[in-house]
Short mmCIF file of C-alpha atoms in Angstrom, two decimals:
data_model
loop_
_atom_site.label_atom_id
_atom_site.label_comp_id
_atom_site.label_asym_id
_atom_site.label_seq_id
_atom_site.Cartn_x
_atom_site.Cartn_y
_atom_site.Cartn_z
CA MET A 1 0.00 0.00 0.00
CA ARG A 2 1.47 3.36 -0.99
CA ILE A 3 1.03 6.38 1.24
CA LEU A 4 -0.88 9.06 -0.62
CA ARG A 5 -0.97 12.82 -0.22
CA ASN A 6 -3.38 15.46 -1.45
CA GLU A 7 -0.63 16.74 -3.80
CA PRO A 8 2.21 14.50 -5.11
CA VAL A 9 2.78 10.91 -4.08
CA MET A 10 5.40 10.68 -1.37
CA HIS A 11 8.68 9.59 -2.84
CA ARG A 12 11.63 11.17 -0.98
CA PHE A 13 13.07 10.17 2.38
CA ILE A 14 16.12 10.95 4.47
CA ASP A 15 18.00 8.37 6.52
CA LEU A 16 19.49 9.76 9.74
CA PHE A 17 21.95 7.69 11.81
CA SER A 18 21.71 5.38 8.83
CA GLY A 19 24.02 2.54 9.89
CA ILE A 20 24.04 -0.07 7.14
CA GLY A 21 20.69 1.02 5.74
CA GLY A 22 17.73 -0.91 7.18
CA PHE A 23 15.37 1.99 6.51
CA HIS A 24 16.87 2.45 3.05
CA VAL A 25 16.32 -1.18 2.06
CA ALA A 26 12.68 -1.06 3.15
CA LEU A 27 11.65 2.22 1.55
CA GLN A 28 13.65 1.65 -1.63
CA GLN A 29 11.64 -1.53 -2.10
CA GLU A 30 8.53 0.63 -1.85
CA GLY A 31 9.75 2.73 -4.77
CA MET A 32 11.06 5.67 -2.77
CA ASP A 33 14.28 7.64 -3.23
CA CYS A 34 16.75 8.44 -0.47
CA VAL A 35 17.88 12.04 -0.93
CA PHE A 36 20.14 12.35 2.14
CA ALA A 37 21.80 10.10 4.73
CA SER A 38 23.95 10.72 7.79
CA GLU A 39 26.27 8.32 9.63
CA ILE A 40 29.17 9.29 11.86
CA ASP A 41 30.84 5.85 11.86
CA ASP A 42 33.23 5.73 8.92
CA ALA A 43 33.03 1.95 8.44
CA ALA A 44 29.23 1.92 8.42
CA ALA A 45 29.15 4.94 6.09
CA SER A 46 31.52 3.13 3.72
CA VAL A 47 29.34 0.02 3.40
CA TYR A 48 26.24 2.20 3.10
CA GLN A 49 27.80 3.86 0.08
CA GLN A 50 28.78 0.48 -1.37
CA ASN A 51 25.24 -0.84 -0.97
CA PHE A 52 23.31 2.19 -2.22
CA GLY A 53 25.69 4.48 -4.11
CA LEU A 54 24.97 7.32 -1.68
CA LYS A 55 27.67 8.66 0.63
CA PRO A 56 26.31 9.63 4.05
CA CYS A 57 27.44 12.89 5.55
CA GLY A 58 29.30 12.64 8.85
CA ASP A 59 28.15 14.35 12.06
CA ILE A 60 24.56 15.46 11.58
CA CYS A 61 25.06 18.10 14.27
CA GLU A 62 27.34 19.97 11.87
CA VAL A 63 24.93 19.99 8.93
CA PRO A 64 22.86 23.17 8.47
CA VAL A 65 19.21 22.29 7.99
CA GLU A 66 19.08 24.24 4.74
CA ASN A 67 21.70 21.87 3.33
CA ILE A 68 19.39 18.90 3.83
CA PRO A 69 17.13 18.31 0.80
CA ALA A 70 13.37 18.58 1.08
CA HIS A 71 11.80 15.21 1.91
CA ASP A 72 8.50 13.48 2.59
CA ILE A 73 9.62 11.01 5.25
CA LEU A 74 12.28 11.39 7.91
CA CYS A 75 13.68 8.04 9.08
CA ALA A 76 15.91 7.64 12.10
CA GLY A 77 17.10 4.71 14.14
CA PHE A 78 18.55 7.19 16.61
CA PRO A 79 21.40 5.86 18.79
CA CYS A 80 20.03 3.34 21.28
CA GLN A 81 23.08 2.83 23.53
CA PRO A 82 22.02 5.55 26.01
CA PHE A 83 18.68 3.75 26.48
CA SER A 84 19.76 0.08 26.27
CA ARG A 85 19.76 -2.46 29.08
CA SER A 86 23.26 -3.45 28.02
CA GLY A 87 24.50 0.14 28.23
CA LYS A 88 24.71 2.59 31.11
CA LYS A 89 21.16 3.84 30.41
CA GLU A 90 22.12 7.50 30.76
CA GLY A 91 19.41 8.62 28.34
CA PHE A 92 19.47 12.26 27.30
CA SER A 93 22.39 12.94 29.66
CA ASP A 94 24.50 10.93 27.20
CA SER A 95 25.64 12.99 24.19
CA ARG A 96 24.34 10.24 21.89
CA GLY A 97 20.93 10.45 23.53
CA ARG A 98 20.78 14.17 22.78
CA LEU A 99 21.05 13.37 19.08
CA PHE A 100 17.28 12.95 19.25
CA TYR A 101 17.06 16.73 19.22
CA GLU A 102 18.72 16.76 15.80
CA ILE A 103 15.62 14.98 14.54
CA VAL A 104 13.49 17.73 16.09
CA ARG A 105 15.69 20.45 14.59
CA ILE A 106 15.35 19.03 11.08
CA ALA A 107 11.62 18.33 11.44
CA LYS A 108 10.87 21.89 12.55
CA HIS A 109 12.57 23.26 9.45
CA HIS A 110 11.48 20.81 6.74
CA LYS A 111 8.12 19.74 8.19
CA PRO A 112 8.01 16.30 6.54
CA PRO A 113 4.50 14.80 6.65
CA LEU A 114 5.78 11.61 8.27
CA MET A 115 8.60 10.45 10.54
CA LEU A 116 9.49 6.82 11.28
CA LEU A 117 11.76 6.31 14.29
CA GLU A 118 13.11 3.19 16.01
CA ASN A 119 14.79 2.47 19.34
CA VAL A 120 15.07 -0.06 22.17
CA GLN A 121 11.93 -0.51 24.23
CA THR A 122 13.61 0.51 27.50
CA ILE A 123 13.44 4.09 26.24
CA LEU A 124 9.77 4.01 27.24
CA THR A 125 10.42 3.39 30.94
CA MET A 126 13.70 5.21 31.52
CA ASP A 127 13.77 7.75 34.31
CA ASP A 128 10.21 6.86 35.35
CA GLY A 129 8.91 7.59 31.87
CA LYS A 130 10.44 11.08 31.62
CA VAL A 131 12.38 10.20 28.44
CA LYS A 132 9.21 9.05 26.68
CA ARG A 133 7.33 12.13 27.82
CA GLU A 134 10.11 14.36 26.53
CA ILE A 135 10.02 12.63 23.13
CA TYR A 136 6.26 13.13 22.90
CA LYS A 137 6.44 16.74 24.08
CA SER A 138 9.27 17.67 21.72
CA LEU A 139 7.63 16.20 18.63
CA GLU A 140 4.18 17.51 19.45
CA ASN A 141 5.66 20.99 19.90
CA ALA A 142 7.32 20.54 16.51
CA GLY A 143 3.90 20.02 14.93
CA TYR A 144 3.35 16.26 15.05
CA HIS A 145 0.92 13.73 16.42
CA LEU A 146 2.97 10.85 17.81
CA LYS A 147 2.15 7.20 18.35
CA HIS A 148 4.36 4.28 19.29
CA CYS A 149 4.23 0.51 19.45
CA VAL A 150 6.53 -2.26 20.63
CA LEU A 151 6.87 -5.11 18.14
CA ASN A 152 8.76 -8.39 18.23
CA SER A 153 10.30 -9.21 14.84
CA GLY A 154 9.80 -12.91 15.58
CA HIS A 155 6.06 -12.38 15.00
CA PHE A 156 6.67 -11.02 11.49
CA GLY A 157 8.60 -13.80 9.79
CA ILE A 158 12.05 -12.80 11.07
CA PRO A 159 13.87 -15.67 12.86
CA GLN A 160 14.96 -13.51 15.78
CA LYS A 161 13.38 -12.35 19.01
CA ARG A 162 14.01 -8.63 18.73
CA GLU A 163 11.64 -6.29 20.52
CA ARG A 164 11.90 -2.65 19.49
CA VAL A 165 9.77 0.45 19.86
CA TYR A 166 8.64 2.18 16.69
CA PHE A 167 7.51 5.80 16.79
CA VAL A 168 5.26 7.14 14.04
CA ALA A 169 5.07 10.94 13.92
CA ILE A 170 2.37 12.33 11.63
CA ARG A 171 2.30 16.01 10.74
CA LYS A 172 -0.71 17.81 12.21
CA ASN A 173 -3.43 18.84 9.77
CA THR A 174 -2.73 15.89 7.46
CA SER A 175 -5.14 13.06 6.77
CA PHE A 176 -2.78 10.24 7.72
CA SER A 177 -3.56 7.66 10.37
CA PHE A 178 -1.59 4.79 11.84
CA THR A 179 -2.76 1.35 12.89
CA VAL A 180 -0.39 -0.93 14.78
CA PRO A 181 0.60 -3.83 12.49
CA VAL A 182 -0.35 -7.32 13.65
CA GLY A 183 1.96 -10.27 13.11
CA ASN A 184 1.02 -13.87 12.51
CA VAL A 185 2.29 -15.93 15.44
CA MET A 186 1.46 -19.15 13.61
CA LEU A 187 3.76 -18.41 10.65
CA PHE A 188 7.33 -18.00 11.73
CA LYS A 189 10.89 -18.88 10.82
CA VAL A 190 13.48 -20.37 13.14
CA VAL A 191 17.26 -20.45 13.06
CA LYS A 192 17.29 -23.78 11.23
CA ASP A 193 15.44 -22.16 8.32
CA ILE A 194 18.30 -19.77 7.59
CA VAL A 195 21.31 -22.01 8.34
CA LYS A 196 23.90 -21.91 5.55
CA ARG A 197 25.07 -25.45 4.67
CA HIS A 198 28.21 -24.69 2.67
CA ILE A 199 30.19 -22.43 4.96
CA ASP A 200 33.40 -22.83 6.89
CA THR A 201 32.45 -23.12 10.57
CA THR A 202 36.00 -23.73 11.85
CA ASN A 203 36.27 -20.37 13.58
CA LEU A 204 32.66 -20.45 14.77
CA THR A 205 32.54 -23.85 16.49
CA VAL A 206 33.04 -24.20 20.24
CA THR A 207 34.56 -27.46 21.50
CA ARG A 208 34.86 -27.65 25.29
CA ASP A 209 34.56 -30.21 28.05
CA ASP A 210 32.18 -28.12 30.15
CA ILE A 211 29.24 -28.00 27.71
CA ILE A 212 25.98 -29.09 29.37
CA PHE A 213 22.88 -30.02 27.31
CA ASP A 214 19.21 -30.70 27.99
CA ARG A 215 18.56 -32.74 24.86
CA SER A 216 14.84 -33.11 25.59
CA LYS A 217 14.29 -29.55 24.31
CA ILE A 218 16.25 -29.80 21.07
CA GLN A 219 13.46 -31.10 18.80
CA THR A 220 10.76 -28.62 19.81
CA ARG A 221 10.05 -26.02 17.13
CA THR A 222 8.74 -22.83 18.68
CA ARG A 223 8.54 -19.07 18.10
CA SER A 224 10.83 -18.29 21.03
CA PRO A 225 14.52 -18.87 21.65
CA ILE A 226 14.99 -22.36 23.15
CA ARG A 227 17.77 -22.53 25.70
CA ILE A 228 19.07 -26.08 25.76
CA GLY A 229 22.41 -25.81 27.48
CA TYR A 230 25.33 -23.74 28.63
CA LEU A 231 29.03 -23.76 29.23
CA ASN A 232 31.16 -22.37 32.03
CA LYS A 233 28.71 -20.58 34.39
CA GLY A 234 26.00 -19.93 31.82
CA GLY A 235 26.49 -16.18 31.68
CA GLN A 236 25.77 -13.93 28.74
CA GLY A 237 27.42 -15.41 25.67
CA GLU A 238 27.68 -18.81 27.40
CA ARG A 239 24.13 -20.02 26.83
CA ILE A 240 23.35 -22.51 24.06
CA TYR A 241 20.13 -22.40 22.05
CA SER A 242 18.39 -24.86 19.74
CA SER A 243 18.23 -24.06 16.03
CA ASN A 244 14.55 -25.05 16.21
CA GLY A 245 13.72 -21.76 17.91
CA LEU A 246 14.19 -18.08 17.24
CA ALA A 247 17.61 -16.52 17.50
CA ILE A 248 18.24 -14.34 20.51
CA THR A 249 18.58 -10.61 19.91
CA LEU A 250 21.64 -9.91 17.80
CA ALA A 251 23.80 -7.55 19.84
CA ALA A 252 26.22 -4.89 18.69
CA ASN A 253 28.32 -5.41 21.79
CA SER A 254 28.29 -8.54 23.93
CA GLY A 255 30.95 -10.76 25.42
CA GLY A 256 31.50 -14.42 26.12
CA VAL A 257 32.22 -17.31 23.79
CA GLY A 258 29.02 -16.62 21.86
CA HIS A 259 29.64 -12.91 21.53
CA ARG A 260 27.27 -10.90 19.30
CA THR A 261 25.18 -13.80 17.95
CA GLY A 262 24.77 -16.28 20.80
CA LEU A 263 25.57 -20.00 20.63
CA TYR A 264 23.41 -22.53 18.75
CA TYR A 265 23.35 -26.30 18.40
CA ILE A 266 23.49 -26.74 14.61
CA ASP A 267 24.28 -30.01 12.82
CA ASN A 268 25.75 -31.57 15.96
CA GLU A 269 27.98 -28.57 16.60
CA VAL A 270 27.83 -25.74 19.11
CA ARG A 271 28.70 -22.56 17.28
CA ARG A 272 28.13 -18.88 16.68
CA LEU A 273 26.31 -17.70 13.60
CA HIS A 274 28.18 -17.07 10.35
CA ILE A 275 28.00 -13.47 9.11
CA ASP A 276 25.60 -14.51 6.33
CA GLU A 277 23.35 -16.19 8.91
CA ALA A 278 23.51 -13.05 11.03
CA LYS A 279 22.33 -11.06 8.00
CA SER A 280 19.44 -13.48 7.57
CA VAL A 281 18.27 -13.26 11.18
CA MET A 282 18.11 -9.49 10.65
CA GLY A 283 16.16 -9.87 7.42
CA PHE A 284 18.92 -8.62 5.11
CA LYS A 285 19.92 -10.40 1.94
CA THR A 286 23.24 -12.21 2.16
CA THR A 287 24.46 -9.97 -0.66
CA HIS A 288 24.09 -6.91 1.56
CA ILE A 289 27.59 -5.61 2.24
CA VAL A 290 28.89 -5.22 5.80
CA SER A 291 32.40 -4.74 7.11
CA GLN A 292 34.71 -7.68 7.62
CA GLY A 293 35.10 -9.44 10.97
CA ILE A 294 33.62 -8.25 14.26
CA ALA A 295 32.75 -4.86 12.75
CA GLY A 296 30.22 -6.51 10.44
CA TYR A 297 28.47 -8.25 13.34
CA ARG A 298 28.43 -4.97 15.26
CA GLN A 299 26.84 -3.18 12.31
CA LEU A 300 24.13 -5.82 12.05
CA GLY A 301 23.48 -5.67 15.79
CA ASN A 302 22.94 -1.92 15.49
CA ALA A 303 20.74 -2.18 12.39
CA VAL A 304 17.03 -1.66 11.88
CA ILE A 305 15.23 -4.69 10.46
CA PRO A 306 13.92 -3.77 6.98
CA GLU A 307 10.82 -5.96 7.23
CA MET A 308 9.70 -4.14 10.37
CA VAL A 309 10.10 -0.76 8.66
CA THR A 310 8.01 -2.06 5.76
CA ARG A 311 5.25 -3.20 8.13
CA ILE A 312 5.18 0.18 9.90
CA TYR A 313 5.22 2.11 6.61
CA LYS A 314 2.34 0.09 5.16
CA SER A 315 0.30 0.70 8.32
CA VAL A 316 0.26 4.46 7.70
CA VAL A 317 -2.57 5.36 5.34
CA ASN A 318 -4.35 8.41 3.99
CA ASP A 319 -7.90 8.51 5.32
CA LYS A 320 -9.15 10.54 2.36
#
C-alpha cells in the first residue's frame, strides 16, 4: 500500500543515523528515493555507500538544515546505547541520547508529513517515563501527532526475538492515520530455516569439556529462543540455544564465547552464527555488504530490520 498525499505521491526520504541502511532497504523496495543520509561511523558509512551508491554525511550536528534536501519522510534509528539495558542507560544525559534533538531540529525546518523512528523498548520506561514524555512533548511541539508501538520481529517472519519500539510521527493537519501492524504468530521462521550449509564453521565452532545439554528440548520447534544448554557458568554469551527456535537478539556489543550472535546447536555442533546467517536473522539479503570481521556483526546488531520498517510504513494510510 502506498502512502498518498493530497498533492504528489510521497517519494523522498532521508535516513538519519543510517548505519548499514535498514530503513533504506525497506523504503527503496517501496519505490522511494533516499535524498540524504547521515552516519558518523566511517566503516558503516563506507558500506552504506557500497550498498546504495549514496555517501552519508558525517556528524549530523554539523549539517545546516538548509543543506538537507526537502523530503517526505524522515527516518531515524537514533542511537540506542544511552537507552539500552546493556549500556549505562544514561538517556538524554549521554551525548548520543541528545542526538534525538537533531531529529526535532530538522523536522521543525522541513516539516516532513511523516517520521518513522526506532529504538530499544527501555526508552519508554527510563527515568520513570520522563524520556518518553520528553520525546512526545518535543515532537508535538514541533507540529506532530505521535504514536508508538513495541513489536517483536519474531512475530513477522524474522527468525529472531528482537523487541523494538517504533515511533510514528504524523504532521498535524494531514489526513494520515496509523494502525499498529499485527503479526502472525502461527507463521514464523526459526534459526534452522536460515542455516547456511556450505560455509566454513571452523572459527565459529566451540569445543569444550564443560558443555551441558538438555537434549529433551532440542526437537521442539517454537517461536521463542529455546535454551538447551550452557558452558562455564552460563552467563551472557555462554548459553546454548536450539536451532529449532528463534535466535536471541543480535547484539552490537556482547561478550563471552558466543559474543554478538549467541551459541546454537546446529548439525551436531555448538557454534556462533556465520556473518551470512547473522544477516538473515536481521532480514537482510546475504548480498548486503557489511564490514569484515567483528565490525560486520556490530553493524548488524545496530541495524534496523527492513521488514519491520516495511510493516510500519504500510500501516500508515491516507484517510481521504
